[in-house]
Short mmCIF file of C-alpha atoms and ligand atoms in Angstrom, two decimals:
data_model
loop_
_atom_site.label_atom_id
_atom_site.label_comp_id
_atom_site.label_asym_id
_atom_site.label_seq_id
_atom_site.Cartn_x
_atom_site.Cartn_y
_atom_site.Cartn_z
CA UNK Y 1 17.06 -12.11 -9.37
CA UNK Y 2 14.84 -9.55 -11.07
CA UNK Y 3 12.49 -11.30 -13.34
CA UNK Y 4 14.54 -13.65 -14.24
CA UNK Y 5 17.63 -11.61 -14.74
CA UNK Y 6 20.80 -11.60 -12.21
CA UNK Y 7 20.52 -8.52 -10.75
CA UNK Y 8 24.33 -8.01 -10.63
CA UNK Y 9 25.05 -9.24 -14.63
CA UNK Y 10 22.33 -6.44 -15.15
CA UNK Y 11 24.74 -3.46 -13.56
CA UNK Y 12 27.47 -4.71 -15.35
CA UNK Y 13 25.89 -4.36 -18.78
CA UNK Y 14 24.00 -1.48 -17.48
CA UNK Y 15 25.98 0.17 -15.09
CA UNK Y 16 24.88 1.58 -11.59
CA UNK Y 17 22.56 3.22 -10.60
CA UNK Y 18 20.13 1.56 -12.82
CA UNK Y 19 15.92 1.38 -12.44
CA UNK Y 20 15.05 -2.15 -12.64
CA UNK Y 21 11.32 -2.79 -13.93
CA UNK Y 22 9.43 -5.92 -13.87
CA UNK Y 23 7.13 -6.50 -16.62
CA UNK Y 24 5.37 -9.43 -15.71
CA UNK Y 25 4.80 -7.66 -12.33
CA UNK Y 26 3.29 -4.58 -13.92
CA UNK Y 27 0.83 -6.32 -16.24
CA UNK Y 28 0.19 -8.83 -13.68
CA UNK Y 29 -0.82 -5.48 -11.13
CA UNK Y 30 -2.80 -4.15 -14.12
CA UNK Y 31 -4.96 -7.68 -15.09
CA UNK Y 32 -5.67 -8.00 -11.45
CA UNK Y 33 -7.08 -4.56 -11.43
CA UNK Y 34 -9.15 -5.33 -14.52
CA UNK Y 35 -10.37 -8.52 -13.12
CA UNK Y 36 -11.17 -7.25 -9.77
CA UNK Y 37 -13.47 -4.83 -11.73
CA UNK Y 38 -14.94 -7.61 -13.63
CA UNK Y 39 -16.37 -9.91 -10.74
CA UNK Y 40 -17.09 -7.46 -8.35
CA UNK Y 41 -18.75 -4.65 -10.48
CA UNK Y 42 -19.63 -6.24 -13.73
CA UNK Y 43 -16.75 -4.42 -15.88
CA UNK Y 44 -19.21 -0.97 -15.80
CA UNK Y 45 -15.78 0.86 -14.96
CA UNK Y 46 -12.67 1.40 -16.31
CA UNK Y 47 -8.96 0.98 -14.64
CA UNK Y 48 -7.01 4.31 -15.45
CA UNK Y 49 -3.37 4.00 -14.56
CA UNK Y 50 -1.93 6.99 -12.80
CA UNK Y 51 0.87 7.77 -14.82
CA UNK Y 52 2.64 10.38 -13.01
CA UNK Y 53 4.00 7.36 -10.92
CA UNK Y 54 5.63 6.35 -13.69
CA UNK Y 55 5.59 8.06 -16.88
CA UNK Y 56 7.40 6.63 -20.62
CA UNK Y 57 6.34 5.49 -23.69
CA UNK Y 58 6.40 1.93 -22.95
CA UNK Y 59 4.56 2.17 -19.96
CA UNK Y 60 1.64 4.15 -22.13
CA UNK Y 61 2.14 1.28 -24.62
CA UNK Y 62 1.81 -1.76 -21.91
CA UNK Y 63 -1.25 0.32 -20.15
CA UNK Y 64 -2.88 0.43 -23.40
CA UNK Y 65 -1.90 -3.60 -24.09
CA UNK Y 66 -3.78 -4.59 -21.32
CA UNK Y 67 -7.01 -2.60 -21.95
CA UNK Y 68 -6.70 0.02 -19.18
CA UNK Y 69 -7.18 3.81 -18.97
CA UNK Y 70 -4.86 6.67 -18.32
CA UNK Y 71 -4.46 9.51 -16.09
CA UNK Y 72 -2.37 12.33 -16.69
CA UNK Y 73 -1.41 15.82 -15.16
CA UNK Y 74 0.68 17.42 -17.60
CA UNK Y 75 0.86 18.81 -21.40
CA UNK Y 76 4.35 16.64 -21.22
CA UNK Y 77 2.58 13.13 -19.89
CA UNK Y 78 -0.45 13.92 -22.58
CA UNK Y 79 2.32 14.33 -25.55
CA UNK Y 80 3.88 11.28 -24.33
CA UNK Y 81 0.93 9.32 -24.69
CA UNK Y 82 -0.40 10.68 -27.55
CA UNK Y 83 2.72 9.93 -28.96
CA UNK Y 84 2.80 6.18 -28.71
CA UNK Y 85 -0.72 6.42 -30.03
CA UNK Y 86 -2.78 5.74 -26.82
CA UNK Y 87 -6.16 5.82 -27.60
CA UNK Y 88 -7.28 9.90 -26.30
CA UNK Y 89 -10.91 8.50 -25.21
CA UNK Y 90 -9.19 6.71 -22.41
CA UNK Y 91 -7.00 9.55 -21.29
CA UNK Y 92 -8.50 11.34 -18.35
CA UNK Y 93 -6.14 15.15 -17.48
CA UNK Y 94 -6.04 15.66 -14.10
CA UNK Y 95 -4.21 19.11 -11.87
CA UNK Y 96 -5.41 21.53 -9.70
CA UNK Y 97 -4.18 24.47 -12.20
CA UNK Y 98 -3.88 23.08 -15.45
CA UNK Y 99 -2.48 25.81 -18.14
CA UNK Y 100 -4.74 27.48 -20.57
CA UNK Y 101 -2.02 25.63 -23.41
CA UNK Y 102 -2.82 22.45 -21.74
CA UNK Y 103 -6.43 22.34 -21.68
CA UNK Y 104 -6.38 23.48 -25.28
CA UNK Y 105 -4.30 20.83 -25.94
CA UNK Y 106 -6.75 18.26 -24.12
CA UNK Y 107 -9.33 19.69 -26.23
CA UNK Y 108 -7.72 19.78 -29.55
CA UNK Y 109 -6.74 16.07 -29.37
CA UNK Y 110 -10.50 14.73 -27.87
CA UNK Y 111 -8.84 13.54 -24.76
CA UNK Y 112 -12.10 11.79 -22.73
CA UNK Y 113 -12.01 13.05 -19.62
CA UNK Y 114 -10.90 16.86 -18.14
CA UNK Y 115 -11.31 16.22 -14.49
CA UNK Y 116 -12.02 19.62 -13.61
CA UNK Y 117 -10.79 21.12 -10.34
CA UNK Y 118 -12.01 23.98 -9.27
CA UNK Y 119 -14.74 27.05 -10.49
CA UNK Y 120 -12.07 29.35 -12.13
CA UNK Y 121 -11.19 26.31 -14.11
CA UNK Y 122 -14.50 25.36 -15.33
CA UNK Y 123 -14.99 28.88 -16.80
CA UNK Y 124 -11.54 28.21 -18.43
CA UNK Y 125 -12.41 25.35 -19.77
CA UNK Y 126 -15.91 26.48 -21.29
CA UNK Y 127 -14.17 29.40 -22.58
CA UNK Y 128 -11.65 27.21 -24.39
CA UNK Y 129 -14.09 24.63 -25.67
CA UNK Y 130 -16.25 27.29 -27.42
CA UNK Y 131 -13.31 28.84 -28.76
CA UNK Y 132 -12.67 25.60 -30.19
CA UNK Y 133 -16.35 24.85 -30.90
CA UNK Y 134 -16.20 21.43 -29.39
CA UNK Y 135 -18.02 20.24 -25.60
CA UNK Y 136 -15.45 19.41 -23.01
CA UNK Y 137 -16.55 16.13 -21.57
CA UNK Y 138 -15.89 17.05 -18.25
CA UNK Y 139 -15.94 15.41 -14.46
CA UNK Y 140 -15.84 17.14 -11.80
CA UNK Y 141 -12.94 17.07 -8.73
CA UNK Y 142 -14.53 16.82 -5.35
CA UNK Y 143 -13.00 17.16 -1.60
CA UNK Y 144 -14.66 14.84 0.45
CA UNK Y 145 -13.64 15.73 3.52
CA UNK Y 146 -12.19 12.32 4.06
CA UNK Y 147 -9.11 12.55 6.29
CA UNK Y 148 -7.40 8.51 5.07
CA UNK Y 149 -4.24 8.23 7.33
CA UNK Y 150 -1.17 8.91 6.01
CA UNK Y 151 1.23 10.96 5.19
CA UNK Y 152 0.44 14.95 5.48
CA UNK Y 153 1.78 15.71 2.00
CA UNK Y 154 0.23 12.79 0.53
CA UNK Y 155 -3.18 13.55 1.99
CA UNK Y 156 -5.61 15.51 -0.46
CA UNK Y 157 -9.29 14.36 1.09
CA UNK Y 158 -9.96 17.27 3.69
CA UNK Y 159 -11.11 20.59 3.23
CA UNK Y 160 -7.59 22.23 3.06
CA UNK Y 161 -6.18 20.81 0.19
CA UNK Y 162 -5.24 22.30 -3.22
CA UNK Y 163 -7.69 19.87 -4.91
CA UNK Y 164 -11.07 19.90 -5.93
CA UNK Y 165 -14.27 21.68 -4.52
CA UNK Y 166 -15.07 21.04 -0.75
CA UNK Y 167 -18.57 19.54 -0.33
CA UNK Y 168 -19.03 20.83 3.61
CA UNK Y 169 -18.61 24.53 2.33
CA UNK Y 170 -21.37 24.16 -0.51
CA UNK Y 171 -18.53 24.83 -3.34
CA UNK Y 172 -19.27 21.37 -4.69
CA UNK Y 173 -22.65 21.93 -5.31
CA UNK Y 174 -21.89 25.59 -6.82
CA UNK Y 175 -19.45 23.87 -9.19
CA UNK Y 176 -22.19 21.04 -10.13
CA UNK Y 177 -24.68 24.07 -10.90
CA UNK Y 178 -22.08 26.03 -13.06
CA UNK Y 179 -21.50 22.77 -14.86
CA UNK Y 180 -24.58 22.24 -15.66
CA UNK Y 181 -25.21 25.90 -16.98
CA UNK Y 182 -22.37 26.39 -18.62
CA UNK Y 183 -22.52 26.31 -22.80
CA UNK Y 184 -19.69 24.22 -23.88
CA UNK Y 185 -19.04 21.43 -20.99
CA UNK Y 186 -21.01 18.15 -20.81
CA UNK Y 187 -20.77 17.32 -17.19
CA UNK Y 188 -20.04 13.45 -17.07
CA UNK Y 189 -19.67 12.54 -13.26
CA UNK Y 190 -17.72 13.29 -10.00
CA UNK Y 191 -14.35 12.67 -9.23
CA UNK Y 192 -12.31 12.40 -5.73
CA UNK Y 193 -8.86 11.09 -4.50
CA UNK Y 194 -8.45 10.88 -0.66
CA UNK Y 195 -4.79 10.55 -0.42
CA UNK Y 196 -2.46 7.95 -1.02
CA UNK Y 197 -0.30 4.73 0.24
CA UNK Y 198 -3.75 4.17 2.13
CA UNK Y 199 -3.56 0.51 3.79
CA UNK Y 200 -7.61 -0.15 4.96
CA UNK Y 201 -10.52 -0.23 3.21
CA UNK Y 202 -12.65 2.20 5.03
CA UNK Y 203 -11.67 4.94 4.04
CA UNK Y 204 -12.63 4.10 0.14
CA UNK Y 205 -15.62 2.43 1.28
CA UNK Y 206 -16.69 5.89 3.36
CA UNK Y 207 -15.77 8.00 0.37
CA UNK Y 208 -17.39 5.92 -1.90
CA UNK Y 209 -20.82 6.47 0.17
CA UNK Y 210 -20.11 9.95 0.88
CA UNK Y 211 -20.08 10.49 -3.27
CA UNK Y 212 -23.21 8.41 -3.61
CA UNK Y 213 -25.15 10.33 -1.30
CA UNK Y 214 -23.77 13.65 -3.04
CA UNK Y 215 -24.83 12.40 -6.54
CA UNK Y 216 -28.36 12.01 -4.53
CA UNK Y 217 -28.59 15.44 -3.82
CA UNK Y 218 -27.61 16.25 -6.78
CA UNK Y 219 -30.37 14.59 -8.46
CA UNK Y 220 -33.21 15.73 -5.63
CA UNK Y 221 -31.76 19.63 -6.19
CA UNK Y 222 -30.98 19.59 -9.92
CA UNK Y 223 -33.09 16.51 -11.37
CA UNK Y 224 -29.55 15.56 -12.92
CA UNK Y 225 -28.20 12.16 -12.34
CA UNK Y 226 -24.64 11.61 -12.39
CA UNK Y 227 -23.25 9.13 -14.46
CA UNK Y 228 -19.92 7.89 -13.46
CA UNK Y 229 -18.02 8.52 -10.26
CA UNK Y 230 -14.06 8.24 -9.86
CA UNK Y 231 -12.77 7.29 -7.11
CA UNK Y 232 -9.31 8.13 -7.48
CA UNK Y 233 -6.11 5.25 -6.59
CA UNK Y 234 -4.21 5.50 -3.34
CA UNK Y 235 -3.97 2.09 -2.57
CA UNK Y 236 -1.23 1.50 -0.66
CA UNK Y 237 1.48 -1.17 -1.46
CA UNK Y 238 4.79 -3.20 0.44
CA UNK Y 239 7.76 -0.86 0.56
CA UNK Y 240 8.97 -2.49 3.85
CA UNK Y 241 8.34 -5.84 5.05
CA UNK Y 242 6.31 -4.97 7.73
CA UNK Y 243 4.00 -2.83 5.32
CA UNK Y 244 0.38 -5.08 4.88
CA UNK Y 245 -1.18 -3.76 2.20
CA UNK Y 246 -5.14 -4.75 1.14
CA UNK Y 247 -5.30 -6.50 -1.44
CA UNK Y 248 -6.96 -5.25 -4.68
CA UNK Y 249 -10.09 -7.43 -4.62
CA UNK Y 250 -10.88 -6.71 -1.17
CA UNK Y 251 -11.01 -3.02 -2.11
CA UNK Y 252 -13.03 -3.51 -5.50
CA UNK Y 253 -15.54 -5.71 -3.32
CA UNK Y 254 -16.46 -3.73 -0.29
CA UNK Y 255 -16.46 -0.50 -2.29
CA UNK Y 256 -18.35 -1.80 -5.05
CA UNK Y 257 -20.97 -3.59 -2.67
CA UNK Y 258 -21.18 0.10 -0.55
CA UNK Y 259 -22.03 1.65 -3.66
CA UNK Y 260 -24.44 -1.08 -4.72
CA UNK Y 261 -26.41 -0.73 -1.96
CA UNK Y 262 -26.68 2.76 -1.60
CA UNK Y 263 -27.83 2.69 -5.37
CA UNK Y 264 -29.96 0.42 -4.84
CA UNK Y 265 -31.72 2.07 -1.56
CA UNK Y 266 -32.08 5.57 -2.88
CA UNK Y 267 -33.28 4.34 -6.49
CA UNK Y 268 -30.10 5.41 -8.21
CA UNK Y 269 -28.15 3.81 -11.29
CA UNK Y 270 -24.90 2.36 -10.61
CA UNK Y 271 -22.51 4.53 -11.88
CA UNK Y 272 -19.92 3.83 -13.94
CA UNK Y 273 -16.85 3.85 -12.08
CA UNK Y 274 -12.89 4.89 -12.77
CA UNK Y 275 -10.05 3.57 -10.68
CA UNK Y 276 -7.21 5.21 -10.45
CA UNK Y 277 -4.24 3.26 -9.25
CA UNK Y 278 -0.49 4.76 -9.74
CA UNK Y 279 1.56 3.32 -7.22
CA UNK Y 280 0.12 -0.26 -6.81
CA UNK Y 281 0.44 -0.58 -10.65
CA UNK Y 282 4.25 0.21 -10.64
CA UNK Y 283 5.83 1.03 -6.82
CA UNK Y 284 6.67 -2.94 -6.37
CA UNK Y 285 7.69 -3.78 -9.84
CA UNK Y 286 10.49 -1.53 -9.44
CA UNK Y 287 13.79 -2.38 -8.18
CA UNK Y 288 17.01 0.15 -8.34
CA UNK Y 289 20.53 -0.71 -7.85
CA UNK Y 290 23.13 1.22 -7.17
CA UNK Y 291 27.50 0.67 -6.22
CA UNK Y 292 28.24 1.65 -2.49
CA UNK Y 293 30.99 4.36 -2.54
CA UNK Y 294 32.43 5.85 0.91
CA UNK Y 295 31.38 4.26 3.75
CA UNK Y 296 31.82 6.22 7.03
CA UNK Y 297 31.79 5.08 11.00
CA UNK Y 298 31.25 7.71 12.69
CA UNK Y 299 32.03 5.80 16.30
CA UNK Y 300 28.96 6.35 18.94
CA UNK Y 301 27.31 7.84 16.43
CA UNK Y 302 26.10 5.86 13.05
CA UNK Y 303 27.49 4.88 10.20
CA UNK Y 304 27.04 6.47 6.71
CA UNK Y 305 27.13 4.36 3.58
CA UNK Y 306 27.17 6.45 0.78
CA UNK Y 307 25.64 5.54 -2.87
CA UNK Y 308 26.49 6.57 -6.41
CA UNK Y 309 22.97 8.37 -6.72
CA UNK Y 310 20.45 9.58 -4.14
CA UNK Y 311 17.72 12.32 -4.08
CA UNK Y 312 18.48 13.16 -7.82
CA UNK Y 313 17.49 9.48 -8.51
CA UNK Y 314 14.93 8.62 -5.49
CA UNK Y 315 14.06 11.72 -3.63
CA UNK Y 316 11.19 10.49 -1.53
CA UNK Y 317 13.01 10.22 1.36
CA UNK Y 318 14.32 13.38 1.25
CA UNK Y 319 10.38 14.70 0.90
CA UNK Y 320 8.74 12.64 3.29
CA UNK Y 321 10.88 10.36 4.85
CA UNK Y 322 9.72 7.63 3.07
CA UNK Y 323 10.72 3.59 3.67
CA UNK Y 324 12.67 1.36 1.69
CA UNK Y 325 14.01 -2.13 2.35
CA UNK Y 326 17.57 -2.33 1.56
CA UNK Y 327 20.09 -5.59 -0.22
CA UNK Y 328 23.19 -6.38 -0.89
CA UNK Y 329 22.45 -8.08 -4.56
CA UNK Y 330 25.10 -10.30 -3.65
CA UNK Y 331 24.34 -11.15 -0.52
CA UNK Y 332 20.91 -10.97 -0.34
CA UNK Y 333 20.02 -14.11 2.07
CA UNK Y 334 23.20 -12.69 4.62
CA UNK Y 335 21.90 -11.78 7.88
CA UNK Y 336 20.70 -7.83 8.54
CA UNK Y 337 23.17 -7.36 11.28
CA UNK Y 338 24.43 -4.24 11.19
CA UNK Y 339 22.56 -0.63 11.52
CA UNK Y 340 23.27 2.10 8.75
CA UNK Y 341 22.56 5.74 6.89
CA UNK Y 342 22.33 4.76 3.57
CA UNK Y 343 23.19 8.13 1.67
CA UNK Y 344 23.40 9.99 -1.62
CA UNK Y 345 26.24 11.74 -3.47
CA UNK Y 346 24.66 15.35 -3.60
CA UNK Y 347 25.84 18.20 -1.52
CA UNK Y 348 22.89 18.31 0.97
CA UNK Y 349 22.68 16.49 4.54
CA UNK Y 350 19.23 15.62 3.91
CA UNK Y 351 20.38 13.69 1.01
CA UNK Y 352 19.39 10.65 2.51
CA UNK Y 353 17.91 6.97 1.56
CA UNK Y 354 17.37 5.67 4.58
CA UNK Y 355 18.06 6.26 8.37
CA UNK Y 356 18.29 2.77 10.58
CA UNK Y 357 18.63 1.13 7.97
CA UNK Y 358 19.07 -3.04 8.84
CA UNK Y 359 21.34 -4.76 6.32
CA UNK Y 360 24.62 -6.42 6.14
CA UNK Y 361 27.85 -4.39 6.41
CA UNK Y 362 28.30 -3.32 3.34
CA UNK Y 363 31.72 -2.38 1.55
CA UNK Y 364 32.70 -0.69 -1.26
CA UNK Y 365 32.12 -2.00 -4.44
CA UNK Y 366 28.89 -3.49 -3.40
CA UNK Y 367 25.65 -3.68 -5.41
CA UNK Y 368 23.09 -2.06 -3.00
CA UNK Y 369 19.29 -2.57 -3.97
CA UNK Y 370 16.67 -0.57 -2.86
CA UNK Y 371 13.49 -2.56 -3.24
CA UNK Y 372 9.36 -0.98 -4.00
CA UNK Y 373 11.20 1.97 -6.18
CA UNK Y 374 8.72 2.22 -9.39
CA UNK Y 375 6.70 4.65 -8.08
CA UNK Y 376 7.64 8.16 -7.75
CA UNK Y 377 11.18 7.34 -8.68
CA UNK Y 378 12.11 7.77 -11.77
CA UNK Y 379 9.10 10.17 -12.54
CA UNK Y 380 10.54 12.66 -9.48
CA UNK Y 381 13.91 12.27 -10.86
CA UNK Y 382 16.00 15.95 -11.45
CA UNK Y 383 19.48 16.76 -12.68
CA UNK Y 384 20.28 18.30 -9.45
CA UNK Y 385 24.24 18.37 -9.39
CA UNK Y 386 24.30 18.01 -12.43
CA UNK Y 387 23.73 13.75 -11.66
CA UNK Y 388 22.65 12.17 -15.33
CA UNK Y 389 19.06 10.57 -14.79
CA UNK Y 390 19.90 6.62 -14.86
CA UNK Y 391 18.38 4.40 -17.73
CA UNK Y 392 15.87 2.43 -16.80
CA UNK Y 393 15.65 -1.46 -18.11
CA UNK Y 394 12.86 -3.37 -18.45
CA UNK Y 395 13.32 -7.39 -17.24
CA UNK Y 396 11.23 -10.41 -18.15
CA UNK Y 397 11.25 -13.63 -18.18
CA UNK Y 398 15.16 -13.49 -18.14
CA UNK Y 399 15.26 -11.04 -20.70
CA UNK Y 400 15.81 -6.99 -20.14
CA UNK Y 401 15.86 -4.19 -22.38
CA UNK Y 402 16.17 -0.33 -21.68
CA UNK Y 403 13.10 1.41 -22.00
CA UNK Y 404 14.44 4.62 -21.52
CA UNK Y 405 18.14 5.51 -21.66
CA UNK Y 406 20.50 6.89 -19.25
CA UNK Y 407 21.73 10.44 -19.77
CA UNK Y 408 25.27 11.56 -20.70
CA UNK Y 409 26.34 15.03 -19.15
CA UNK Y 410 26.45 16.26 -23.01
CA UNK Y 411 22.47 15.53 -22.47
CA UNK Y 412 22.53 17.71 -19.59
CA UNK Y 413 23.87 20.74 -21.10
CA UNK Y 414 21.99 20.31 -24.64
CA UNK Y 415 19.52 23.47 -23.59
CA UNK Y 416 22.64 25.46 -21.93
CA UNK Y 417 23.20 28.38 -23.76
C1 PLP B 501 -1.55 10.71 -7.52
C2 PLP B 501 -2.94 10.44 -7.93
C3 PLP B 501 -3.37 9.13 -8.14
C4 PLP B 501 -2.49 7.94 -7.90
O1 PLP B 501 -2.10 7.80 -6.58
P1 PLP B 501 -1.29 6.50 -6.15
O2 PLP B 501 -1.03 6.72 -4.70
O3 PLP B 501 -0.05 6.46 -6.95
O4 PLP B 501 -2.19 5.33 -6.43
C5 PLP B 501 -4.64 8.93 -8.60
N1 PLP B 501 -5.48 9.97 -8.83
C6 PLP B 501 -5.11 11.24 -8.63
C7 PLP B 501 -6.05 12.33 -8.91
C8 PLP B 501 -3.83 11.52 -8.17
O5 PLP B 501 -3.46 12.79 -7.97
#
C-alpha cells in the first residue's frame, strides 16, 4: 500500500514502471523541518527545499503550500518555479558555473538569493546587476574543509571540490573582501554544503562552528557582520533497512545550540539561518514499481532479474552504487530467501539496480518495488535508449493523480530533425 493506494491497482491504471509519490509523506518531511526550526531556533531561518532532488510543478506548488523556501541550480528549475508562481524572494540559485543567461535571468525576476560560488562569478554577477541597474542580493559559497563521510562523489566539504571558496587557502576571505567592494552586490551571508546522505550530527555541528568563527573574523578584519549563514541539507535518510538516519530535530538542536553559543561567547548576532534539505524532503516518499521481465540463473554464478526500466529511470546505482531495498508488491510480507541482480533493460552491463539483492524469487510478470526512490530519481532520469521517462503519480489518502505524465516515443523524437 502506497498512501493508501494498492500498489498493484496503481500499475494497472498506470502501467509499469511508474514513480510512486507520497504526499502526506512529503509535507509531513517539510512541517517537521519547519517545526524543528521553530522550537529549536525561534523560526529566525527559513527551510529551502533542494529541488534538484526532485524537480515539477507540483512539488514547487506543495513547497510553497507549506511555507518553505527553494533552492535551485538551473535556468530550467528557476522557469519551473516561476512558472507555478513561487514566490522569487524565497528562491535561492545555487551552481558552481552558473551561465551568464541564467544569472540574468535570476536577476531579471528578483530571485532572493544568488549563492555565489566562486571570484570569477562574483565579477559576473556585479557586471550583470549593473547592467541591469539592480543589487544582486548575494551569499556567498564557502568550502569548509569539512570531510562528512560518505560517498566520494557526494562529498563537496574539502578543499578539492568544484564548490565554493576554500577558507584554509585564504580564497574565502578574498571573496568576502571583493563582495564587499564590489558596486552592484549586497553581500547577505555565507553559505556551505558538506556533502550529502550524512547520518551523524557532527559533522553539521563542526561546520556550523567552523562558519561562526569565520563570520568572526570577518567582522574583527572587515568590521562587517554577517547576517545569515546556510548551512546547506545533506541529511541523510533510510534507503535500506539497516540505514539509521538522525532525526531532523536532533540536527536542528545541536546545531542550533553550537551556533548559539558561539554567538553568544564572541558577542555575535544569531544569524539567520537557511536549511537546505533535498533528499530527506522527498528520497522516502518515493516508491517506483516496475514488471520483472527475463529472469536469468546463471548456475554458480548469480542470478539476473531483469526490469522494464533501469538506469534511464534510476541511475544511481549505476553512479555510485547506491542501495535500495527491494518487494514483490504482491508478496511483500514473503520471506527474502533468495539472492539476486536486479537489472535494467539498456544495453550496458553496468545497468544495474542492485547486486545481492535479498528478496523472494521473483517471476515474470511480477510487480517489483524499489523502495526510498524520490530523490535523485526521477530528476536524473534520461532518454537513454530511447526508454520514455515514466509518469509519475502522486498518492494520498487513497487517492493518486499524475503529476507529471509519462512520455510516448512521439515525445521523444518531437526535437528530431
Ligand atoms: C544537493 C544540494 C543540497 C541537497 O542535498 P540533499 O543530500 O539532497 O539534502 C543542498 N544544498 C546544496 C548546495 C546542494 O548542492
Amino acid at each position: 500500500m502506497l498512501g493508501g493506494c494498492d500498489a498493484v491497482e496503481l500499475t494497472k491504471t498506470y502501467g509499469t514502471p511508474l514513480y510512486v509519490m507520497d504526499e502526506q509523506k512529503v509535507r509531513d518531511a517539510m512541517r517537521a523541518y519547519r517545526s524543528s526550526m521553530e522550537k529549536y531556533y525561534g523560526g529566525n531561518g527559513l527551510i529551502c527545499y533542494a529541488s534538484k532532488a526532485f524537480a515539477c510543478k507540483e512539488m514547487y506548488r506543495i513547497a510553497n503550500e507549506e511555507g518553505l523556501g527553494v533552492d535551485v541550480v538551473s535556468g530550467g528549475e528557476l522557469y519551473t518555479a516561476l512558472s507555478v508562481g513561487f514566490p522569487a524572494e524565497k528562491i535561492g540559485f545555487h551552481g558552481n558555473n552558473k551561465l551568464p543567461a541564467e544569472i540574468r535571468m535570476a536577476l531579471e525576476n528578483d530571485v532572493g538569493r544568488i549563492i555565489v560560488d566562486g571570484l570569477g562569478e562574483l565579477e559576473l554577477v556585479d557586471r550583470i546587476a549593473g547592467d541591469l541597474g539592480v543589487t544582486a542580493n548575494i551569499i556567498l559559497r564557502i568550502t569548509p574543509g569539512v570531510d562528512a563521510h560518505t560517498h566520494d562523489f557526494i562529498r563537496t566539504g574539502q578543499i578539492d571540490s568544484k564548490f565554493g571558496l576554500a577558507l584554509e587557502t585564504g580564497a574565502a576571505m578574498e571573496g568576502v573582501k571583493a563582495a564587499l567592494k564590489a558596486k552592484n552586490i549586497c553581500l547577505k551571508g555565507l553559505d556551505c554544503h558538506i556533502g550529502s546522505q550524512i547520518m551523524d550530527v557532527e559533522p553539521f555541528v563542526h561546520t556550523g562552528e567552523i562558519m561562526m568563527q569565520f563570520i568572526l573574523d570577518i567582522k574583527n578584519e572587515t568590521g562587517v557582520e554577517m547576517e545569515e549563514l546556510d548551512l546547506g541539507g545533506g541529511f541523510g535518510i533510510r534507503y535500506v533497512g539497516s540505514d539509521d538516519p538522525v532525526p531532523y530535530d536532533s540536527y536542528m538542536e545541536a546545531v542550533s545550540e553550537g551556533i548559539k553559543a558561539f554567538a553568544d561567547k564572541h558577542g555575535l548576532k544569531t544569524p539567520f539561518i537557511f536549511m537546505e534539505p533535498g533528499r530527506s524532503i522527498v528520497g522516502e516518499a518515493g516508491t517506483t514499481l516496475y514488471t520483472v521481465g527475463a529472469i536469468k540463473e546463471i548456475p554458480g554464478v548469480r542470478t539476473y532479474v531483469s526490469i522494464d526500466g533501469g538506469m534511464s529511470d534510476n541511475p544511481r546505482y549505476a553512479l555510485y552504487q547506491a542501495k535500495y531495498d527491494f518487494l514483490l508488491a504482491e508478496k511483500a510480507d514473503a520471506p527474502a530467501d533468495s539472492i539476486v541482480t536486479v537489472a535494467g533493460k539498456c544495453c550496458e552491463s553496468g545497468d544495474l539496480l542492485g547486486e545481492h539483492v535479498k528478496m523472494p524469487m521473483p517471476k515474470t510478470g511480477d510487480i517489483l518495488a524499489v523502495l526510498s526512490t524520490g530523490a535523485y530519481n526521477y530528476s536524473m532520469a534520461s532518454n537513454y535508449n530511447r526508454n520514455p521517462i515514466p509518469p509519475v503519480v502522486m498518492v494520498r489518502d487513497g487517492a493518486s493523480r499524475v503529476i507529471v505524465k509519462g512520455q510516448t516515443y512521439e515525445d521523444m523524437a518531437r526535437f528530431d530533425v
